[in-house]
């Protein structure tokens, strides 16, 4: 137990020192990049990177990244340029003087007599007695300082980072209202478009076939009155075929509204069937999700179905991967090795995924450089 505590203490000390040294480097570098903060993309990436490092040091669970305003990023850059540089430099001096103590203890005699190593800042080392007494003493004291300070100071600094770079409750509420307003409008537009599509599909599909059935049955009635049995049989067979086609059309419309397979097999079975039926070989990684709310299952199914459809139609991929995991948040990842260059602004499929995800207070991200690969990530909060 004591050995484990010592090991954990050493690990925390090293992690804290490394984190403080990154601040020593990033402090002056951040001050030089102040003009770049005017670019929203650079500001967002900087904030996301800083939050990720702070969470990693604090071993905080991953969650949706909350990106602040540029004013908060600017404040953090100024903190790094001052406090970050100072704390990083202090940590570097502690380690540097501890190494000086080691060198002075064993190798003072090999150094020039005109410029001997110095312990405790002012004491020159010119004899073994001074080296063997003051050298270990300085090393032990600095090691104690490092053990006591590096870990806690690093964690305090990381908490300050998250505090500054995390939007306030008012800012988050304002942003949430703006997002909800936008997504509400998008969802309403999508709903109207969906109703028009369903009406069009019913009019051009099932309704047209049912009209044809009615016409054929009317003609069949007249054929029956004339005892034209051959014509009557042909009309009944045609009416039967039209009824079958109309039923298939109705099933297609119903599947587009809410896939029956979700009700029959749940999300697990639906995704297994979806990936198994994809013409591009697709590997599925799926946690034990149980039964989720219908709205959530529908969104996840739509995300995977639309993503696989895009992969088949546009990517030219040789393989794809789908992963759905549940760990604090419901995460969906769809990756393919295709040509890339997918752009949500150029098609309704990806924008539809984004709108559906945001309507559930989720996060949608896509990475699709030219030449691939394409990665779609969806993060849904477990608010059920």
XYZ file of N, CA and C in Angstrom, residues 18-204:
561
model
N 4.720 18.381 -15.950
C 4.604 18.424 -17.416
C 3.524 19.420 -17.828
N 2.403 19.426 -17.121
C 1.318 20.355 -17.454
C 1.776 21.801 -17.271
N 2.514 22.074 -16.183
C 2.996 23.437 -15.946
C 4.024 23.848 -16.993
N 4.797 22.895 -17.473
C 5.774 23.232 -18.508
C 5.109 23.557 -19.835
N 3.981 22.898 -20.106
C 3.255 23.273 -21.327
C 2.744 24.713 -21.222
N 2.387 25.135 -20.002
C 1.945 26.520 -19.822
C 3.116 27.493 -19.993
N 4.313 27.057 -19.586
C 5.498 27.897 -19.764
C 5.760 28.129 -21.243
N 5.524 27.114 -22.060
C 5.718 27.253 -23.508
C 4.559 28.011 -24.138
N 3.335 27.671 -23.720
C 2.160 28.263 -24.352
C 1.925 29.710 -23.934
N 2.469 30.108 -22.764
C 2.268 31.486 -22.316
C 2.792 32.513 -23.298
N 4.111 32.533 -23.551
C 4.638 33.495 -24.539
C 4.106 33.241 -25.952
N 3.942 31.943 -26.304
C 3.442 31.645 -27.654
C 2.019 32.164 -27.833
N 1.191 32.029 -26.772
C -0.182 32.511 -26.859
C -0.247 34.015 -27.035
N 0.670 34.734 -26.360
C 0.682 36.191 -26.506
C 0.983 36.596 -27.944
N 1.801 35.806 -28.630
C 2.138 36.122 -30.016
C 0.988 35.829 -30.978
N 0.061 34.968 -30.546
C -1.054 34.602 -31.432
C -2.314 35.403 -31.159
N -2.210 36.446 -30.351
C -3.399 37.253 -30.029
C -4.141 37.743 -31.282
N -3.445 38.209 -32.330
C -4.195 38.660 -33.522
C -5.037 37.560 -34.160
N -4.619 36.285 -33.997
C -5.352 35.186 -34.619
C -6.673 34.892 -33.925
N -6.836 35.402 -32.693
C -8.071 35.142 -31.965
C -9.277 35.795 -32.622
N -9.036 36.716 -33.539
C -10.157 37.319 -34.254
C -10.850 36.299 -35.145
N -10.127 35.262 -35.530
C -10.705 34.209 -36.356
C -11.421 33.210 -35.446
N -12.712 33.041 -35.688
C -13.536 32.225 -34.795
C -13.051 30.778 -34.755
N -12.622 30.260 -35.899
C -12.178 28.868 -35.926
C -10.952 28.634 -35.065
N -9.978 29.552 -35.138
C -8.770 29.414 -34.321
C -9.106 29.513 -32.845
N -9.985 30.440 -32.494
C -10.380 30.617 -31.096
C -11.044 29.362 -30.556
N -11.928 28.761 -31.329
C -12.620 27.537 -30.893
C -11.648 26.382 -30.712
N -10.723 26.213 -31.663
C -9.760 25.119 -31.555
C -8.855 25.296 -30.346
N -8.422 26.546 -30.099
C -7.564 26.814 -28.942
C -8.298 26.483 -27.643
N -9.549 26.936 -27.526
C -10.324 26.667 -26.316
C -10.551 25.172 -26.127
N -10.871 24.479 -27.206
C -11.113 23.038 -27.108
C -9.854 22.296 -26.679
N -8.703 22.675 -27.232
C -7.454 22.015 -26.868
C -7.111 22.251 -25.401
N -7.295 23.486 -24.923
C -6.992 23.801 -23.531
C -7.926 23.050 -22.583
N -9.199 22.978 -22.914
C -10.142 22.244 -22.078
C -9.803 20.761 -22.045
N -9.414 20.206 -23.184
C -9.079 18.784 -23.242
C -7.884 18.471 -22.343
N -6.854 19.303 -22.395
C -5.662 19.069 -21.562
C -5.999 19.204 -20.081
N -6.798 20.210 -19.733
C -7.158 20.399 -18.335
C -7.975 19.213 -17.827
N -8.924 18.745 -18.610
C -9.733 17.590 -18.201
C -8.888 16.336 -18.079
N -7.910 16.199 -18.975
C -7.043 15.024 -18.904
C -6.221 15.030 -17.624
N -5.717 16.209 -17.228
C -4.953 16.290 -15.982
C -5.847 16.001 -14.780
N -7.062 16.530 -14.801
C -7.982 16.336 -13.681
C -8.689 14.992 -13.738
N -8.456 14.251 -14.835
C -9.134 12.969 -15.048
C -10.650 13.143 -14.976
N -11.112 14.241 -15.558
C -12.548 14.498 -15.608
C -13.153 13.681 -16.729
N -14.389 13.218 -16.558
C -15.025 12.449 -17.629
C -15.254 13.325 -18.844
N -15.092 12.704 -20.005
C -15.321 13.446 -21.239
C -16.792 13.782 -21.377
N -17.063 14.888 -21.976
C -18.436 15.331 -22.220
C -18.441 16.302 -23.372
N -19.606 16.794 -23.718
C -19.675 17.777 -24.799
C -18.825 18.998 -24.491
N -18.024 19.427 -25.456
C -17.158 20.569 -25.251
C -17.978 21.855 -25.278
N -17.834 22.647 -24.205
C -18.527 23.928 -24.139
C -17.550 25.010 -24.572
N -17.811 25.597 -25.722
C -16.881 26.558 -26.294
C -17.303 27.969 -25.919
N -16.370 28.755 -25.367
C -16.716 30.088 -24.861
C -16.634 31.156 -25.951
N -16.976 32.358 -25.540
C -16.799 33.506 -26.421
C -15.319 33.830 -26.558
N -15.005 34.615 -27.588
C -13.605 34.982 -27.809
C -13.052 35.799 -26.652
N -13.910 36.551 -25.970
C -13.425 37.355 -24.844
C -12.871 36.468 -23.741
N -13.495 35.320 -23.515
C -12.989 34.400 -22.490
C -11.686 33.744 -22.938
N -11.600 33.417 -24.221
C -10.349 32.849 -24.737
C -9.223 33.863 -24.604
N -9.524 35.125 -24.901
C -8.528 36.183 -24.745
C -8.083 36.292 -23.285
N -9.036 36.217 -22.356
C -8.678 36.281 -20.937
C -7.765 35.129 -20.559
N -8.051 33.946 -21.082
C -7.209 32.792 -20.738
C -5.807 32.940 -21.333
N -5.708 33.456 -22.543
C -4.391 33.670 -23.141
C -3.568 34.628 -22.288
N -4.194 35.686 -21.776
C -3.480 36.638 -20.917
C -3.074 35.992 -19.590
N -3.934 35.125 -19.051
C -3.575 34.406 -17.816
C -2.368 33.509 -18.062
N -2.373 32.823 -19.201
C -1.231 31.957 -19.523
C 0.042 32.766 -19.693
N -0.075 33.924 -20.325
C 1.116 34.736 -20.579
C 1.732 35.255 -19.280
N 0.933 35.393 -18.236
C 1.444 35.921 -16.957
C 1.602 34.808 -15.929
N 0.476 34.329 -15.398
C 0.539 33.303 -14.354
C 1.117 31.999 -14.884
N 0.766 31.636 -16.115
C 1.286 30.392 -16.673
C 2.795 30.422 -16.832
N 3.301 31.527 -17.336
C 4.751 31.660 -17.485
C 5.445 31.638 -16.133
N 4.865 32.328 -15.152
C 5.491 32.400 -13.830
C 5.516 31.039 -13.143
N 4.389 30.334 -13.124
C 4.349 29.027 -12.455
C 5.191 27.996 -13.196
N 5.157 28.048 -14.514
C 5.982 27.112 -15.275
C 7.462 27.348 -15.049
N 7.863 28.616 -14.984
C 9.264 28.933 -14.739
C 9.689 28.513 -13.335
N 8.803 28.718 -12.344
C 9.122 28.305 -10.981
C 9.298 26.789 -10.898
N 8.408 26.044 -11.564
C 8.541 24.585 -11.563
C 9.819 24.144 -12.253
N 10.187 24.835 -13.331
C 11.436 24.502 -14.036
C 12.646 24.774 -13.153
N 12.634 25.873 -12.398
C 13.762 26.188 -11.510
C 13.893 25.155 -10.400
N 12.777 24.680 -9.869
C 12.841 23.653 -8.821
C 13.521 22.400 -9.343
N 13.089 21.930 -10.501
C 13.698 20.722 -11.075
C 15.154 20.980 -11.463
N 15.419 22.150 -12.030
C 16.788 22.467 -12.428
C 17.738 22.501 -11.241
N 17.332 23.105 -10.138
C 18.197 23.167 -8.958
C 18.342 21.816 -8.282
N 17.327 20.953 -8.403
C 17.476 19.593 -7.885
C 18.539 18.843 -8.681
N 18.550 19.039 -10.001
C 19.582 18.406 -10.825
C 20.959 18.994 -10.518
N 21.010 20.306 -10.251
C 22.283 20.923 -9.854
C 22.807 20.272 -8.583
N 21.909 19.980 -7.641
C 22.337 19.324 -6.400
C 22.931 17.951 -6.672
N 22.338 17.209 -7.586
C 22.868 15.883 -7.923
C 24.248 15.997 -8.554
N 24.373 16.935 -9.504
C 25.674 17.122 -10.171
C 26.731 17.600 -9.181
N 26.350 18.544 -8.336
C 27.309 19.094 -7.380
C 27.763 18.050 -6.378
N 26.867 17.139 -5.994
C 27.231 16.118 -5.002
C 28.267 15.156 -5.545
N 28.114 14.717 -6.754
C 29.006 13.670 -7.253
C 30.105 14.135 -8.177
N 29.930 15.294 -8.826
C 30.872 15.667 -9.880
C 31.419 17.085 -9.712
N 31.364 17.639 -8.490
C 31.852 19.001 -8.304
C 33.318 19.124 -8.657
N 34.072 18.030 -8.404
C 35.520 18.059 -8.616
C 35.883 18.132 -10.100
N 34.971 17.711 -10.989
C 35.266 17.712 -12.426
C 34.969 19.054 -13.077
N 34.373 19.965 -12.326
C 34.025 21.273 -12.879
C 35.135 22.275 -12.630
N 35.199 23.342 -13.416
C 36.295 24.317 -13.242
C 36.302 24.895 -11.826
N 37.495 24.968 -11.235
C 37.605 25.520 -9.873
C 37.266 26.997 -9.846
N 37.450 27.666 -10.977
C 37.142 29.097 -11.021
C 35.622 29.360 -11.057
N 34.875 28.353 -11.415
C 33.407 28.516 -11.485
C 32.738 27.263 -10.923
N 32.844 27.071 -9.608
C 32.294 25.855 -8.995
C 30.771 25.895 -8.954
N 30.150 24.739 -8.869
C 28.683 24.728 -8.696
C 28.309 25.323 -7.340
N 27.126 25.872 -7.263
C 26.686 26.511 -6.028
C 25.400 25.855 -5.537
N 25.358 25.611 -4.242
C 24.172 25.050 -3.612
C 23.518 26.123 -2.754
N 22.203 26.025 -2.626
C 21.435 27.043 -1.915
C 21.790 28.446 -2.421
N 21.907 28.538 -3.749
C 22.108 29.776 -4.498
C 23.515 30.352 -4.343
N 24.025 30.492 -3.105
C 25.254 31.247 -2.868
C 26.439 30.412 -2.413
N 26.225 29.179 -1.994
C 27.311 28.405 -1.391
C 28.075 27.636 -2.454
N 29.366 27.995 -2.711
C 30.150 27.259 -3.699
C 30.590 25.909 -3.134
N 30.700 24.935 -4.012
C 31.110 23.586 -3.599
C 32.564 23.389 -4.008
N 33.452 23.355 -2.990
C 34.881 23.166 -3.254
C 35.455 22.013 -2.443
N 34.592 21.279 -1.727
C 35.079 20.164 -0.922
C 33.992 19.100 -0.826
N 34.445 17.877 -0.485
C 33.493 16.780 -0.358
C 32.542 16.992 0.819
N 33.024 17.620 1.861
C 32.167 17.827 3.028
C 30.975 18.706 2.677
N 31.222 19.788 1.938
C 30.126 20.664 1.523
C 29.206 19.934 0.544
N 29.810 19.200 -0.391
C 29.021 18.497 -1.403
C 28.122 17.444 -0.783
N 28.671 16.639 0.168
C 27.907 15.526 0.726
C 26.880 15.968 1.757
N 27.034 17.179 2.282
C 26.050 17.666 3.262
C 24.979 18.504 2.579
N 25.413 19.521 1.832
C 24.443 20.443 1.258
C 23.768 19.898 -0.004
N 24.483 19.063 -0.763
C 23.900 18.520 -1.996
C 22.654 17.681 -1.724
N 22.769 16.609 -0.921
C 21.559 15.825 -0.621
C 20.480 16.640 0.068
N 20.886 17.577 0.938
C 19.893 18.384 1.635
C 19.085 19.226 0.645
N 19.786 19.856 -0.310
C 19.065 20.660 -1.307
C 18.162 19.782 -2.158
N 18.652 18.620 -2.541
C 17.846 17.720 -3.368
C 16.586 17.266 -2.632
N 16.749 16.881 -1.359
C 15.593 16.407 -0.588
C 14.571 17.520 -0.407
N 15.048 18.725 -0.093
C 14.121 19.828 0.095
C 13.364 20.153 -1.189
N 14.088 20.193 -2.319
C 13.424 20.513 -3.578
C 12.498 19.384 -4.031
N 12.898 18.136 -3.743
C 12.011 17.009 -4.067
C 10.728 17.090 -3.245
N 10.854 17.493 -1.982
C 9.665 17.657 -1.134
C 8.770 18.778 -1.667
N 9.400 19.869 -2.095
C 8.623 20.974 -2.671
C 7.901 20.516 -3.934
N 8.612 19.776 -4.781
C 8.006 19.303 -6.018
C 6.836 18.370 -5.735
N 7.037 17.442 -4.796
C 5.969 16.490 -4.471
C 4.757 17.191 -3.881
N 5.007 18.185 -3.049
C 3.899 18.869 -2.382
C 3.201 19.874 -3.288
N 3.914 20.425 -4.277
C 3.365 21.563 -5.019
C 2.958 21.255 -6.446
N 3.747 20.451 -7.184
C 3.499 20.321 -8.618
C 2.097 19.801 -8.915
N 1.705 18.711 -8.251
C 0.383 18.141 -8.501
C -0.746 19.103 -8.148
N -0.794 19.618 -6.894
C -1.869 20.544 -6.530
C -1.886 21.818 -7.373
N -0.702 22.407 -7.630
C -0.673 23.639 -8.416
C -1.162 23.378 -9.838
N -0.742 22.242 -10.401
C -1.212 21.897 -11.743
C -2.715 21.725 -11.787
N -3.284 21.068 -10.767
C -4.739 20.881 -10.739
C -5.472 22.204 -10.531
N -4.925 23.061 -9.672
C -5.543 24.382 -9.482
C -5.534 25.158 -10.795
N -4.413 25.087 -11.495
C -4.309 25.796 -12.772
C -5.295 25.229 -13.790
N -5.443 23.885 -13.801
C -6.381 23.260 -14.733
C -7.817 23.659 -14.406
N -8.152 23.729 -13.119
C -9.504 24.161 -12.741
C -9.745 25.609 -13.149
N -8.725 26.448 -13.006
C -8.854 27.835 -13.465
C -9.106 27.883 -14.965
N -8.404 27.004 -15.691
C -8.599 26.943 -17.142
C -10.049 26.627 -17.472
N -10.595 25.595 -16.849
C -11.974 25.216 -17.118
C -12.949 26.294 -16.657
N -12.611 26.954 -15.541
C -13.490 28.006 -15.028
C -13.565 29.182 -16.006
N -12.414 29.570 -16.541
C -12.379 30.714 -17.444
C -12.963 30.364 -18.809
N -12.636 29.161 -19.296
C -13.045 28.798 -20.649
C -14.433 28.174 -20.713
N -15.087 27.968 -19.577
C -16.453 27.452 -19.581
C -17.424 28.613 -19.551
N -18.315 28.698 -20.515
C -19.275 29.811 -20.523
C -20.081 29.861 -19.232
N -20.436 31.061 -18.820
C -21.253 31.219 -17.624
C -22.648 30.655 -17.870
N -23.415 30.506 -16.769
C -24.767 29.973 -16.900
C -25.626 30.855 -17.805
N -25.439 32.164 -17.698
C -26.203 33.082 -18.550
C -25.826 32.917 -20.013
N -24.506 32.803 -20.266
C -24.058 32.624 -21.644
C -24.562 31.300 -22.212
N -24.493 30.240 -21.402
C -24.978 28.946 -21.867
C -26.473 28.991 -22.148
N -27.234 29.672 -21.267
C -28.675 29.779 -21.489
C -28.973 30.574 -22.755
N -28.246 31.676 -22.947
C -28.451 32.481 -24.152
C -28.140 31.675 -25.404
N -27.015 30.938 -25.347
C -26.642 30.130 -26.500
C -27.661 29.020 -26.739
N -28.141 28.422 -25.636
C -29.115 27.341 -25.776
C -30.416 27.840 -26.392
N -30.851 29.031 -25.955
C -32.069 29.612 -26.527
C -31.879 29.867 -28.019
N -30.706 30.383 -28.380
C -30.438 30.650 -29.798
C -30.444 29.362 -30.608
N -29.800 28.306 -30.055
C -29.761 27.024 -30.755
C -31.164 26.436 -30.877
N -31.928 26.502 -29.773
C -33.284 25.964 -29.815
C -34.154 26.720 -30.815
N -33.975 28.051 -30.849
C -34.738 28.845 -31.819
C -34.407 28.418 -33.240
N -33.114 28.243 -33.507
C -32.694 27.842 -34.850
C -33.162 26.437 -35.180
N -32.925 25.499 -34.246
C -33.299 24.110 -34.520
C -34.814 23.947 -34.587
N -35.543 24.745 -33.770
C -37.007 24.672 -33.826
C -37.488 25.061 -35.219
N -36.921 26.137 -35.745
C -37.310 26.554 -37.097
C -36.947 25.484 -38.118
N -35.728 24.896 -37.965
C -35.306 23.848 -38.898
C -36.196 22.621 -38.791
N -36.530 22.248 -37.521
C -37.368 21.066 -37.327
C -38.763 21.290 -37.891
N -39.308 22.507 -37.687
C -40.627 22.807 -38.244
C -40.603 22.759 -39.768
N -39.537 23.324 -40.358
C -39.414 23.258 -41.821
C -39.303 21.807 -42.287
N -38.487 21.032 -41.540
C -38.331 19.619 -41.902
C -39.648 18.869 -41.733
N -40.409 19.249 -40.677
C -41.694 18.596 -40.448
C -42.664 18.892 -41.579
N -42.728 20.157 -42.000
C -43.596 20.526 -43.116
C -43.175 19.787 -44.387
N -41.861 19.745 -44.633
C -41.360 19.041 -45.817
C -41.691 17.554 -45.745
N -41.579 16.986 -44.524
C -41.889 15.573 -44.352
C -43.359 15.294 -44.601
N -44.244 16.179 -44.110
C -45.669 16.001 -44.360
C -45.983 16.091 -45.858
N -45.327 17.043 -46.537
C -45.544 17.170 -47.982
C -45.047 15.927 -48.715
N -43.895 15.410 -48.253
C -43.372 14.192 -48.897
C -44.321 13.017 -48.687
N -44.816 12.871 -47.438
C -45.743 11.773 -47.160
C -47.008 11.918 -47.996
N -47.531 13.166 -48.067
C -48.731 13.407 -48.877
C -48.471 13.083 -50.339
N -47.283 13.482 -50.834
C -46.944 13.209 -52.229
C -46.795 11.699 -52.475
N -46.131 11.017 -51.531
C -45.958 9.575 -51.689
C -47.300 8.850 -51.660
N -48.186 9.287 -50.749
C -49.508 8.657 -50.688
C -50.319 8.950 -51.949
N -50.220 10.192 -52.436
C -50.992 10.575 -53.625
C -50.490 9.856 -54.863
N -49.150 9.853 -55.023
C -48.578 9.256 -56.239
C -48.452 7.741 -56.135
